[in-house]
Every structure is written in C-alpha cells, then in structure tokens.
Short mmCIF file of N, CA and C in Angstrom, two decimals:
data_model
loop_
_atom_site.label_atom_id
_atom_site.label_comp_id
_atom_site.label_asym_id
_atom_site.label_seq_id
_atom_site.Cartn_x
_atom_site.Cartn_y
_atom_site.Cartn_z
N PRO A 151 -13.49 11.81 20.96
CA PRO A 151 -13.83 10.78 21.92
C PRO A 151 -14.88 9.85 21.36
N LEU A 152 -14.89 8.66 21.89
CA LEU A 152 -15.82 7.64 21.43
C LEU A 152 -17.25 8.00 21.76
N THR A 153 -17.49 8.39 22.97
CA THR A 153 -18.84 8.70 23.39
C THR A 153 -18.79 9.55 24.64
N SER A 154 -19.81 10.34 24.86
CA SER A 154 -19.87 11.12 26.09
C SER A 154 -21.17 10.85 26.81
N SER A 155 -21.97 9.95 26.32
CA SER A 155 -23.23 9.61 26.96
C SER A 155 -23.30 8.10 27.11
N PRO A 156 -24.21 7.62 27.93
CA PRO A 156 -24.28 6.18 28.16
C PRO A 156 -24.51 5.36 26.90
N GLU A 157 -25.06 5.97 25.89
CA GLU A 157 -25.29 5.22 24.65
C GLU A 157 -24.97 6.11 23.47
N TYR A 158 -24.03 5.71 22.65
CA TYR A 158 -23.67 6.47 21.47
C TYR A 158 -24.75 6.26 20.42
N ARG A 159 -25.41 7.32 20.00
CA ARG A 159 -26.49 7.22 19.02
C ARG A 159 -26.19 8.14 17.86
N PRO A 160 -25.80 7.60 16.71
CA PRO A 160 -25.57 8.44 15.54
C PRO A 160 -26.91 8.87 14.96
N LYS A 161 -26.85 9.80 14.00
CA LYS A 161 -28.10 10.15 13.33
C LYS A 161 -28.55 8.94 12.52
N PRO A 162 -29.84 8.72 12.44
CA PRO A 162 -30.34 7.54 11.73
C PRO A 162 -29.98 7.56 10.24
N ALA A 163 -29.75 6.39 9.69
CA ALA A 163 -29.48 6.28 8.26
C ALA A 163 -30.73 6.72 7.52
N SER A 164 -30.53 7.54 6.49
CA SER A 164 -31.70 8.08 5.81
C SER A 164 -31.79 7.68 4.35
N THR A 165 -30.68 7.34 3.73
CA THR A 165 -30.74 6.98 2.32
C THR A 165 -30.43 5.49 2.16
N PRO A 166 -30.92 4.90 1.06
CA PRO A 166 -30.61 3.48 0.83
C PRO A 166 -29.11 3.20 0.79
N ALA A 167 -28.31 4.14 0.27
CA ALA A 167 -26.86 3.92 0.21
C ALA A 167 -26.27 3.84 1.61
N GLU A 168 -26.77 4.69 2.54
CA GLU A 168 -26.27 4.65 3.92
C GLU A 168 -26.63 3.33 4.57
N ILE A 169 -27.84 2.85 4.34
CA ILE A 169 -28.29 1.58 4.91
C ILE A 169 -27.50 0.43 4.31
N ASP A 170 -27.27 0.46 3.01
CA ASP A 170 -26.58 -0.63 2.33
C ASP A 170 -25.15 -0.82 2.82
N TRP A 171 -24.38 0.25 2.99
CA TRP A 171 -23.00 0.07 3.43
C TRP A 171 -22.95 -0.46 4.85
N ARG A 172 -23.88 -0.03 5.68
CA ARG A 172 -23.91 -0.55 7.05
C ARG A 172 -24.26 -2.04 7.04
N ALA A 173 -25.25 -2.40 6.25
CA ALA A 173 -25.64 -3.81 6.17
C ALA A 173 -24.49 -4.66 5.65
N GLU A 174 -23.78 -4.15 4.65
CA GLU A 174 -22.62 -4.89 4.10
C GLU A 174 -21.53 -5.03 5.16
N LEU A 175 -21.24 -3.95 5.88
CA LEU A 175 -20.20 -4.00 6.92
C LEU A 175 -20.60 -4.95 8.04
N LEU A 176 -21.86 -4.89 8.48
CA LEU A 176 -22.32 -5.80 9.52
C LEU A 176 -22.24 -7.26 9.05
N GLY A 177 -22.48 -7.50 7.76
CA GLY A 177 -22.34 -8.84 7.20
C GLY A 177 -20.91 -9.34 7.28
N VAL A 178 -19.96 -8.46 6.99
CA VAL A 178 -18.54 -8.82 7.08
C VAL A 178 -18.16 -9.10 8.54
N LEU A 179 -18.64 -8.24 9.44
CA LEU A 179 -18.33 -8.43 10.87
C LEU A 179 -18.91 -9.74 11.39
N ALA A 180 -20.07 -10.14 10.87
CA ALA A 180 -20.71 -11.39 11.31
C ALA A 180 -19.88 -12.61 10.94
N LEU A 181 -19.08 -12.51 9.89
CA LEU A 181 -18.25 -13.62 9.44
C LEU A 181 -16.92 -13.72 10.17
N MET A 182 -16.58 -12.70 10.94
CA MET A 182 -15.30 -12.70 11.65
C MET A 182 -15.34 -13.68 12.82
N PRO A 183 -14.21 -14.28 13.13
CA PRO A 183 -14.15 -15.07 14.38
C PRO A 183 -14.26 -14.12 15.57
N SER A 184 -14.72 -14.63 16.69
CA SER A 184 -14.92 -13.79 17.88
C SER A 184 -13.65 -13.06 18.29
N ASP A 185 -12.51 -13.76 18.29
CA ASP A 185 -11.28 -13.09 18.71
C ASP A 185 -10.85 -12.02 17.72
N GLY A 186 -11.17 -12.20 16.45
CA GLY A 186 -10.89 -11.17 15.45
C GLY A 186 -11.74 -9.94 15.68
N PHE A 187 -13.00 -10.15 16.04
CA PHE A 187 -13.89 -9.03 16.33
C PHE A 187 -13.39 -8.27 17.57
N GLU A 188 -12.91 -8.99 18.57
CA GLU A 188 -12.36 -8.35 19.76
C GLU A 188 -11.14 -7.49 19.41
N ARG A 189 -10.28 -8.00 18.53
CA ARG A 189 -9.10 -7.22 18.12
C ARG A 189 -9.51 -5.99 17.30
N LEU A 190 -10.56 -6.12 16.48
CA LEU A 190 -11.07 -4.97 15.74
C LEU A 190 -11.56 -3.90 16.71
N CYS A 191 -12.30 -4.30 17.73
CA CYS A 191 -12.79 -3.36 18.74
C CYS A 191 -11.62 -2.73 19.49
N GLN A 192 -10.59 -3.51 19.77
CA GLN A 192 -9.39 -3.00 20.41
C GLN A 192 -8.78 -1.89 19.55
N HIS A 193 -8.66 -2.14 18.25
CA HIS A 193 -8.09 -1.14 17.34
C HIS A 193 -8.97 0.11 17.30
N LEU A 194 -10.28 -0.07 17.26
CA LEU A 194 -11.20 1.06 17.25
C LEU A 194 -11.02 1.92 18.50
N LEU A 195 -10.93 1.27 19.65
CA LEU A 195 -10.77 2.02 20.89
C LEU A 195 -9.45 2.79 20.90
N ARG A 196 -8.40 2.19 20.38
CA ARG A 196 -7.12 2.91 20.28
C ARG A 196 -7.26 4.14 19.40
N GLU A 197 -7.91 3.97 18.26
CA GLU A 197 -8.10 5.08 17.34
C GLU A 197 -8.98 6.17 17.96
N ALA A 198 -9.88 5.78 18.86
CA ALA A 198 -10.79 6.72 19.51
C ALA A 198 -10.15 7.43 20.70
N GLY A 199 -8.88 7.12 20.99
CA GLY A 199 -8.17 7.83 22.04
C GLY A 199 -7.85 7.05 23.29
N PHE A 200 -8.23 5.78 23.34
CA PHE A 200 -7.88 4.95 24.49
C PHE A 200 -6.40 4.59 24.42
N THR A 201 -5.80 4.38 25.59
CA THR A 201 -4.42 3.89 25.66
C THR A 201 -4.41 2.58 26.43
N LYS A 202 -3.32 1.88 26.32
CA LYS A 202 -3.14 0.61 27.05
C LYS A 202 -4.33 -0.33 26.83
N VAL A 203 -4.81 -0.40 25.60
CA VAL A 203 -5.96 -1.25 25.30
C VAL A 203 -5.47 -2.67 25.09
N GLU A 204 -6.01 -3.59 25.89
CA GLU A 204 -5.63 -4.99 25.80
C GLU A 204 -6.87 -5.85 25.71
N VAL A 205 -6.79 -6.89 24.90
CA VAL A 205 -7.84 -7.90 24.84
C VAL A 205 -7.43 -8.99 25.80
N THR A 206 -8.33 -9.33 26.73
CA THR A 206 -7.97 -10.33 27.74
C THR A 206 -8.09 -11.74 27.18
N GLY A 207 -9.19 -12.02 26.48
CA GLY A 207 -9.36 -13.33 25.87
C GLY A 207 -9.35 -14.50 26.83
N ARG A 208 -9.78 -14.26 28.05
CA ARG A 208 -9.79 -15.35 29.03
C ARG A 208 -11.21 -15.85 29.23
N SER A 209 -11.35 -17.14 29.42
CA SER A 209 -12.66 -17.67 29.78
C SER A 209 -12.85 -17.47 31.27
N GLY A 210 -14.08 -17.39 31.69
CA GLY A 210 -14.37 -17.18 33.11
C GLY A 210 -14.09 -15.77 33.56
N ASP A 211 -14.04 -14.82 32.62
CA ASP A 211 -13.75 -13.44 32.98
C ASP A 211 -15.02 -12.63 33.21
N GLY A 212 -16.17 -13.30 33.24
CA GLY A 212 -17.42 -12.59 33.48
C GLY A 212 -17.86 -11.75 32.31
N GLY A 213 -17.34 -12.05 31.14
CA GLY A 213 -17.73 -11.29 29.96
C GLY A 213 -16.83 -10.12 29.66
N ILE A 214 -15.76 -9.96 30.39
CA ILE A 214 -14.83 -8.87 30.12
C ILE A 214 -13.89 -9.33 29.01
N ASP A 215 -13.97 -8.66 27.87
CA ASP A 215 -13.13 -9.02 26.74
C ASP A 215 -11.84 -8.22 26.69
N GLY A 216 -11.82 -7.08 27.35
CA GLY A 216 -10.62 -6.28 27.34
C GLY A 216 -10.72 -5.08 28.25
N ALA A 217 -9.61 -4.34 28.32
CA ALA A 217 -9.54 -3.16 29.16
C ALA A 217 -8.66 -2.13 28.50
N GLY A 218 -8.91 -0.88 28.84
CA GLY A 218 -8.10 0.21 28.34
C GLY A 218 -8.22 1.40 29.26
N VAL A 219 -7.48 2.42 28.96
CA VAL A 219 -7.51 3.64 29.74
C VAL A 219 -7.93 4.78 28.82
N LEU A 220 -8.93 5.52 29.27
CA LEU A 220 -9.39 6.69 28.53
C LEU A 220 -9.05 7.92 29.35
N ARG A 221 -8.28 8.81 28.75
CA ARG A 221 -7.91 10.05 29.43
C ARG A 221 -8.79 11.17 28.89
N VAL A 222 -9.45 11.87 29.80
CA VAL A 222 -10.28 13.01 29.44
C VAL A 222 -9.76 14.20 30.24
N ASN A 223 -9.13 15.12 29.54
CA ASN A 223 -8.48 16.26 30.19
C ASN A 223 -7.50 15.77 31.24
N LEU A 224 -7.73 16.09 32.51
CA LEU A 224 -6.80 15.71 33.57
C LEU A 224 -7.12 14.37 34.21
N LEU A 225 -8.24 13.76 33.82
CA LEU A 225 -8.68 12.53 34.46
C LEU A 225 -8.45 11.33 33.55
N SER A 226 -8.13 10.21 34.16
CA SER A 226 -8.00 8.95 33.43
C SER A 226 -8.99 7.95 34.02
N PHE A 227 -9.59 7.16 33.15
CA PHE A 227 -10.56 6.16 33.57
C PHE A 227 -10.15 4.80 33.05
N ARG A 228 -10.17 3.81 33.93
CA ARG A 228 -9.96 2.43 33.50
C ARG A 228 -11.30 1.92 32.99
N VAL A 229 -11.31 1.45 31.75
CA VAL A 229 -12.55 1.03 31.10
C VAL A 229 -12.44 -0.44 30.71
N PHE A 230 -13.41 -1.24 31.14
CA PHE A 230 -13.52 -2.61 30.67
C PHE A 230 -14.50 -2.61 29.50
N PHE A 231 -14.24 -3.47 28.53
CA PHE A 231 -15.16 -3.56 27.41
C PHE A 231 -15.53 -5.00 27.11
N GLN A 232 -16.69 -5.14 26.52
CA GLN A 232 -17.20 -6.44 26.10
C GLN A 232 -17.63 -6.31 24.65
N CYS A 233 -17.33 -7.33 23.85
CA CYS A 233 -17.65 -7.34 22.43
C CYS A 233 -18.65 -8.45 22.15
N LYS A 234 -19.79 -8.08 21.59
CA LYS A 234 -20.84 -9.05 21.27
C LYS A 234 -21.08 -9.04 19.77
N ARG A 235 -20.58 -10.06 19.10
CA ARG A 235 -20.79 -10.19 17.65
C ARG A 235 -22.07 -10.99 17.46
N TRP A 236 -23.20 -10.28 17.60
CA TRP A 236 -24.52 -10.91 17.56
C TRP A 236 -25.35 -10.30 16.44
N LYS A 237 -26.24 -11.13 15.89
CA LYS A 237 -27.20 -10.61 14.91
C LYS A 237 -28.45 -10.08 15.59
N GLY A 238 -28.81 -10.65 16.70
CA GLY A 238 -30.06 -10.30 17.36
C GLY A 238 -29.91 -9.22 18.40
N SER A 239 -30.76 -9.33 19.40
CA SER A 239 -30.82 -8.32 20.46
C SER A 239 -29.96 -8.71 21.66
N VAL A 240 -29.40 -7.71 22.27
CA VAL A 240 -28.66 -7.87 23.52
C VAL A 240 -29.58 -7.40 24.63
N GLY A 241 -29.86 -8.28 25.57
CA GLY A 241 -30.81 -8.00 26.63
C GLY A 241 -30.18 -7.49 27.90
N PRO A 242 -31.00 -7.20 28.89
CA PRO A 242 -30.51 -6.62 30.15
C PRO A 242 -29.62 -7.56 30.96
N GLY A 243 -29.79 -8.87 30.80
CA GLY A 243 -28.96 -9.82 31.52
C GLY A 243 -27.49 -9.67 31.18
N VAL A 244 -27.20 -9.40 29.91
CA VAL A 244 -25.81 -9.19 29.47
C VAL A 244 -25.23 -7.98 30.18
N VAL A 245 -26.00 -6.90 30.25
CA VAL A 245 -25.53 -5.67 30.90
C VAL A 245 -25.31 -5.91 32.39
N ARG A 246 -26.27 -6.58 33.04
CA ARG A 246 -26.13 -6.87 34.49
C ARG A 246 -24.91 -7.73 34.77
N ASP A 247 -24.73 -8.80 33.98
CA ASP A 247 -23.59 -9.69 34.20
C ASP A 247 -22.27 -8.95 34.00
N PHE A 248 -22.21 -8.14 32.95
CA PHE A 248 -20.99 -7.38 32.68
C PHE A 248 -20.70 -6.40 33.81
N ARG A 249 -21.73 -5.71 34.27
CA ARG A 249 -21.55 -4.76 35.38
C ARG A 249 -21.02 -5.50 36.62
N GLY A 250 -21.60 -6.66 36.90
CA GLY A 250 -21.15 -7.44 38.05
C GLY A 250 -19.69 -7.82 37.96
N ALA A 251 -19.22 -8.12 36.75
CA ALA A 251 -17.83 -8.52 36.56
C ALA A 251 -16.87 -7.33 36.67
N MET A 252 -17.34 -6.14 36.34
CA MET A 252 -16.44 -4.99 36.32
C MET A 252 -16.47 -4.15 37.59
N VAL A 253 -17.53 -4.23 38.39
CA VAL A 253 -17.66 -3.39 39.58
C VAL A 253 -16.47 -3.58 40.50
N GLY A 254 -15.88 -2.48 40.89
CA GLY A 254 -14.73 -2.51 41.80
C GLY A 254 -13.41 -2.74 41.09
N ARG A 255 -13.46 -3.04 39.80
CA ARG A 255 -12.22 -3.31 39.05
C ARG A 255 -11.96 -2.27 37.97
N ALA A 256 -13.01 -1.51 37.57
CA ALA A 256 -12.87 -0.52 36.51
C ALA A 256 -13.78 0.66 36.83
N ASP A 257 -13.46 1.80 36.22
CA ASP A 257 -14.27 3.01 36.43
C ASP A 257 -15.48 3.06 35.51
N LYS A 258 -15.33 2.49 34.34
CA LYS A 258 -16.38 2.55 33.32
C LYS A 258 -16.47 1.22 32.60
N GLY A 259 -17.64 1.00 31.97
CA GLY A 259 -17.83 -0.18 31.16
C GLY A 259 -18.40 0.19 29.81
N LEU A 260 -18.07 -0.59 28.81
CA LEU A 260 -18.49 -0.33 27.44
C LEU A 260 -18.83 -1.66 26.78
N ILE A 261 -20.03 -1.75 26.20
CA ILE A 261 -20.41 -2.95 25.46
C ILE A 261 -20.60 -2.54 24.01
N LEU A 262 -19.88 -3.23 23.11
CA LEU A 262 -20.00 -3.00 21.67
C LEU A 262 -20.63 -4.24 21.06
N THR A 263 -21.63 -4.05 20.20
CA THR A 263 -22.28 -5.19 19.56
C THR A 263 -22.57 -4.90 18.10
N THR A 264 -22.66 -5.96 17.34
CA THR A 264 -23.11 -5.83 15.95
C THR A 264 -24.63 -5.88 15.89
N GLY A 265 -25.25 -6.24 16.99
CA GLY A 265 -26.71 -6.33 17.06
C GLY A 265 -27.33 -5.04 17.55
N VAL A 266 -28.43 -5.19 18.27
CA VAL A 266 -29.14 -4.04 18.84
C VAL A 266 -29.37 -4.31 20.32
N PHE A 267 -29.51 -3.25 21.09
CA PHE A 267 -29.82 -3.37 22.50
C PHE A 267 -31.32 -3.24 22.68
N THR A 268 -31.88 -4.09 23.51
CA THR A 268 -33.30 -3.98 23.81
C THR A 268 -33.52 -2.73 24.67
N ALA A 269 -34.76 -2.28 24.74
CA ALA A 269 -35.08 -1.14 25.59
C ALA A 269 -34.74 -1.45 27.04
N GLU A 270 -34.96 -2.71 27.45
CA GLU A 270 -34.64 -3.12 28.81
C GLU A 270 -33.13 -3.04 29.07
N ALA A 271 -32.33 -3.42 28.08
CA ALA A 271 -30.87 -3.34 28.22
C ALA A 271 -30.43 -1.88 28.33
N ARG A 272 -31.04 -1.01 27.55
CA ARG A 272 -30.69 0.42 27.62
C ARG A 272 -31.06 0.99 29.00
N ARG A 273 -32.20 0.59 29.52
CA ARG A 273 -32.59 1.05 30.86
C ARG A 273 -31.64 0.51 31.92
N GLU A 274 -31.27 -0.76 31.80
CA GLU A 274 -30.34 -1.37 32.75
C GLU A 274 -28.99 -0.67 32.71
N ALA A 275 -28.55 -0.25 31.54
CA ALA A 275 -27.25 0.41 31.40
C ALA A 275 -27.20 1.75 32.13
N THR A 276 -28.36 2.37 32.32
CA THR A 276 -28.42 3.68 32.95
C THR A 276 -29.19 3.65 34.27
N ARG A 277 -29.36 2.48 34.84
CA ARG A 277 -30.15 2.32 36.06
C ARG A 277 -29.57 3.14 37.21
N ASP A 278 -30.46 3.82 37.94
CA ASP A 278 -30.04 4.62 39.11
C ASP A 278 -29.35 3.73 40.14
N GLY A 279 -28.29 4.26 40.73
CA GLY A 279 -27.60 3.56 41.79
C GLY A 279 -26.60 2.53 41.32
N ALA A 280 -26.46 2.38 40.00
CA ALA A 280 -25.51 1.40 39.46
C ALA A 280 -24.54 2.13 38.52
N PRO A 281 -23.30 1.64 38.42
CA PRO A 281 -22.37 2.28 37.47
C PRO A 281 -22.94 2.26 36.05
N LEU A 282 -22.79 3.38 35.36
CA LEU A 282 -23.27 3.47 33.98
C LEU A 282 -22.44 2.57 33.06
N ILE A 283 -23.12 1.95 32.12
CA ILE A 283 -22.46 1.16 31.09
C ILE A 283 -22.78 1.84 29.76
N ASP A 284 -21.75 2.18 29.00
CA ASP A 284 -21.96 2.77 27.68
C ASP A 284 -22.26 1.66 26.68
N LEU A 285 -23.18 1.93 25.76
CA LEU A 285 -23.62 0.95 24.78
C LEU A 285 -23.37 1.46 23.37
N VAL A 286 -22.80 0.59 22.53
CA VAL A 286 -22.59 0.90 21.12
C VAL A 286 -23.21 -0.23 20.32
N ASP A 287 -24.32 0.07 19.62
CA ASP A 287 -24.99 -0.96 18.83
C ASP A 287 -24.37 -1.07 17.44
N GLY A 288 -24.90 -1.97 16.63
CA GLY A 288 -24.32 -2.24 15.31
C GLY A 288 -24.26 -1.03 14.41
N GLU A 289 -25.32 -0.24 14.38
CA GLU A 289 -25.33 0.95 13.52
C GLU A 289 -24.29 1.96 13.99
N ALA A 290 -24.23 2.18 15.30
CA ALA A 290 -23.25 3.11 15.86
C ALA A 290 -21.83 2.58 15.64
N LEU A 291 -21.65 1.27 15.75
CA LEU A 291 -20.34 0.67 15.51
C LEU A 291 -19.89 0.93 14.08
N CYS A 292 -20.79 0.75 13.13
CA CYS A 292 -20.47 1.04 11.72
C CYS A 292 -20.05 2.49 11.56
N ASP A 293 -20.80 3.40 12.18
CA ASP A 293 -20.47 4.82 12.07
C ASP A 293 -19.11 5.14 12.70
N LEU A 294 -18.78 4.49 13.81
CA LEU A 294 -17.47 4.70 14.42
C LEU A 294 -16.35 4.15 13.55
N LEU A 295 -16.56 2.99 12.94
CA LEU A 295 -15.55 2.43 12.03
C LEU A 295 -15.36 3.36 10.84
N LYS A 296 -16.44 3.94 10.35
CA LYS A 296 -16.36 4.90 9.24
C LYS A 296 -15.61 6.15 9.69
N LEU A 297 -15.96 6.69 10.86
CA LEU A 297 -15.33 7.90 11.38
C LEU A 297 -13.82 7.73 11.50
N HIS A 298 -13.39 6.56 11.96
CA HIS A 298 -11.96 6.31 12.18
C HIS A 298 -11.31 5.60 11.00
N VAL A 299 -12.04 5.46 9.90
CA VAL A 299 -11.56 4.87 8.65
C VAL A 299 -10.92 3.50 8.91
N ILE A 300 -11.71 2.63 9.55
CA ILE A 300 -11.26 1.27 9.84
C ILE A 300 -12.15 0.31 9.05
N GLY A 301 -11.59 -0.28 8.02
CA GLY A 301 -12.33 -1.25 7.22
C GLY A 301 -13.31 -0.64 6.23
N VAL A 302 -13.34 0.66 6.13
CA VAL A 302 -14.20 1.34 5.16
C VAL A 302 -13.42 2.47 4.52
N GLN A 303 -13.81 2.82 3.32
CA GLN A 303 -13.25 3.97 2.62
C GLN A 303 -14.39 4.90 2.28
N VAL A 304 -14.13 6.17 2.39
CA VAL A 304 -15.14 7.16 2.05
C VAL A 304 -14.63 7.94 0.85
N ARG A 305 -15.44 7.97 -0.18
CA ARG A 305 -15.09 8.75 -1.38
C ARG A 305 -16.05 9.92 -1.48
N ASN A 306 -15.49 11.09 -1.54
CA ASN A 306 -16.30 12.28 -1.75
C ASN A 306 -16.28 12.60 -3.23
N VAL A 307 -17.43 12.65 -3.82
CA VAL A 307 -17.54 12.90 -5.25
C VAL A 307 -17.98 14.35 -5.44
N GLU A 308 -17.22 15.06 -6.24
CA GLU A 308 -17.58 16.44 -6.55
C GLU A 308 -18.52 16.46 -7.73
N GLU A 309 -19.61 17.17 -7.59
CA GLU A 309 -20.57 17.30 -8.68
C GLU A 309 -20.60 18.77 -9.08
N VAL A 310 -20.31 19.04 -10.35
CA VAL A 310 -20.29 20.41 -10.87
C VAL A 310 -21.49 20.59 -11.77
N LEU A 311 -22.28 21.60 -11.47
CA LEU A 311 -23.47 21.89 -12.28
C LEU A 311 -23.28 23.25 -12.93
N VAL A 312 -23.55 23.33 -14.21
CA VAL A 312 -23.46 24.58 -14.95
C VAL A 312 -24.81 25.26 -14.92
N ASP A 313 -24.80 26.54 -14.58
CA ASP A 313 -26.02 27.35 -14.56
C ASP A 313 -25.92 28.32 -15.73
N PRO A 314 -26.46 27.94 -16.91
CA PRO A 314 -26.32 28.79 -18.12
C PRO A 314 -26.88 30.20 -17.91
N ALA A 315 -27.98 30.34 -17.21
CA ALA A 315 -28.57 31.66 -17.02
C ALA A 315 -27.63 32.58 -16.26
N ALA A 316 -26.96 32.06 -15.24
CA ALA A 316 -26.03 32.87 -14.45
C ALA A 316 -24.81 33.26 -15.28
N VAL A 317 -24.34 32.35 -16.15
CA VAL A 317 -23.18 32.66 -16.99
C VAL A 317 -23.56 33.74 -17.99
N VAL A 318 -24.70 33.59 -18.63
CA VAL A 318 -25.15 34.55 -19.65
C VAL A 318 -25.42 35.91 -19.01
N ALA A 319 -25.86 35.92 -17.76
CA ALA A 319 -26.18 37.19 -17.09
C ALA A 319 -24.98 38.12 -17.04
N PHE A 320 -23.77 37.57 -17.03
CA PHE A 320 -22.57 38.41 -16.99
C PHE A 320 -22.35 39.16 -18.30
N SER A 321 -22.99 38.72 -19.38
CA SER A 321 -22.81 39.40 -20.65
C SER A 321 -23.78 40.56 -20.82
N LEU A 322 -24.68 40.74 -19.89
CA LEU A 322 -25.65 41.82 -19.97
C LEU A 322 -24.99 43.15 -19.58
N PRO A 323 -25.44 44.26 -20.15
CA PRO A 323 -24.82 45.58 -19.87
C PRO A 323 -24.79 45.98 -18.40
N ALA A 324 -25.72 45.49 -17.56
CA ALA A 324 -25.76 45.87 -16.13
C ALA A 324 -24.49 45.44 -15.41
N TYR A 325 -23.79 44.43 -15.89
CA TYR A 325 -22.55 43.95 -15.24
C TYR A 325 -21.32 44.66 -15.75
N GLY A 326 -21.43 45.46 -16.77
CA GLY A 326 -20.28 46.10 -17.39
C GLY A 326 -19.91 47.33 -16.74
#
C-alpha cells in the first residue's frame, strides 16, 4: 500500500548518494509539464494498488487532479488526489482548499508534491473534526517511485571480500 498514515515519511536520506539521486529525480520532475506530472502520479497510484485511477485535468475542479479507488481488504475507498509540482513549500491553504473540494465527494484525499509541506500544512491535514488528508512530499515521492521502479533503476552491487586469516585457519590441524 501507498501509505497507512496521514503522512508517508520514509527514513531520512543518510548518504550523499541517497541525497544525490533524489535531487536528480526531483530536478527531472521539475522539468515535466504539469499534465505529465499528473499522469506520472496516476501511474504511481496504479502501481501502489489503486484501481480506476483517472486524471481529471479540468479547470475549476477545486484542485482535484484525479480520482481512484483503493481497496483495503473488504473495504474500498474513493480517493481524490492533487499533484503539486512545486519547488517550495506547500502551505495549509492548499490542504484546506483541497479538503473543501473533496468533502462529500470522496472518502479520502491525497496530496503529492515535489516540494515540502509546512508544519502548518501537516497540522491542517490531520486537524480534529476534519477528514484526514494524506501527504506525500518530494522525498517520499522519490522513495515511492524507487519502490515501484518508476523512472529509476536500482543496481545491487555484490562486494566480495577475502579474509586470508579465515582461509588459512582451515589448514591448521584443529580443523582436520
């Protein structure tokens, strides 16, 4: 599944190589046209288990870029999603506006961005008394694209180290 909490948070990048591939991927995403980014998110959601994922692409939709159905065990949820191809921060107004557009029309909401969510936006997404909105920031988006092998390749390199002392130890009489 894509996420089980209001905000998908991968483990933080710890090595320069991890940071570099994310920065490179975010750079590529920044160059995409908006509708291309929406289609990429559509593909990601399909790979993550959503069905009937459609990009609406309509103006005046209140920020709803698409919809899909997520089935979890015996339950199905209609999910509206919004795609924000931004370099900067996504604030609470975006979350409020999106929630207003989806209330009564969908069971869940999901905002995916190449940027970051402000602390206020994260609080707004989980505000008491309001439908929860799941948030996927740029780093988490990169990790999801990697997980589902969309636009990235992962190469596992095997490193073999010879331990001469361990090899020589077998020639000692105690092993005979």
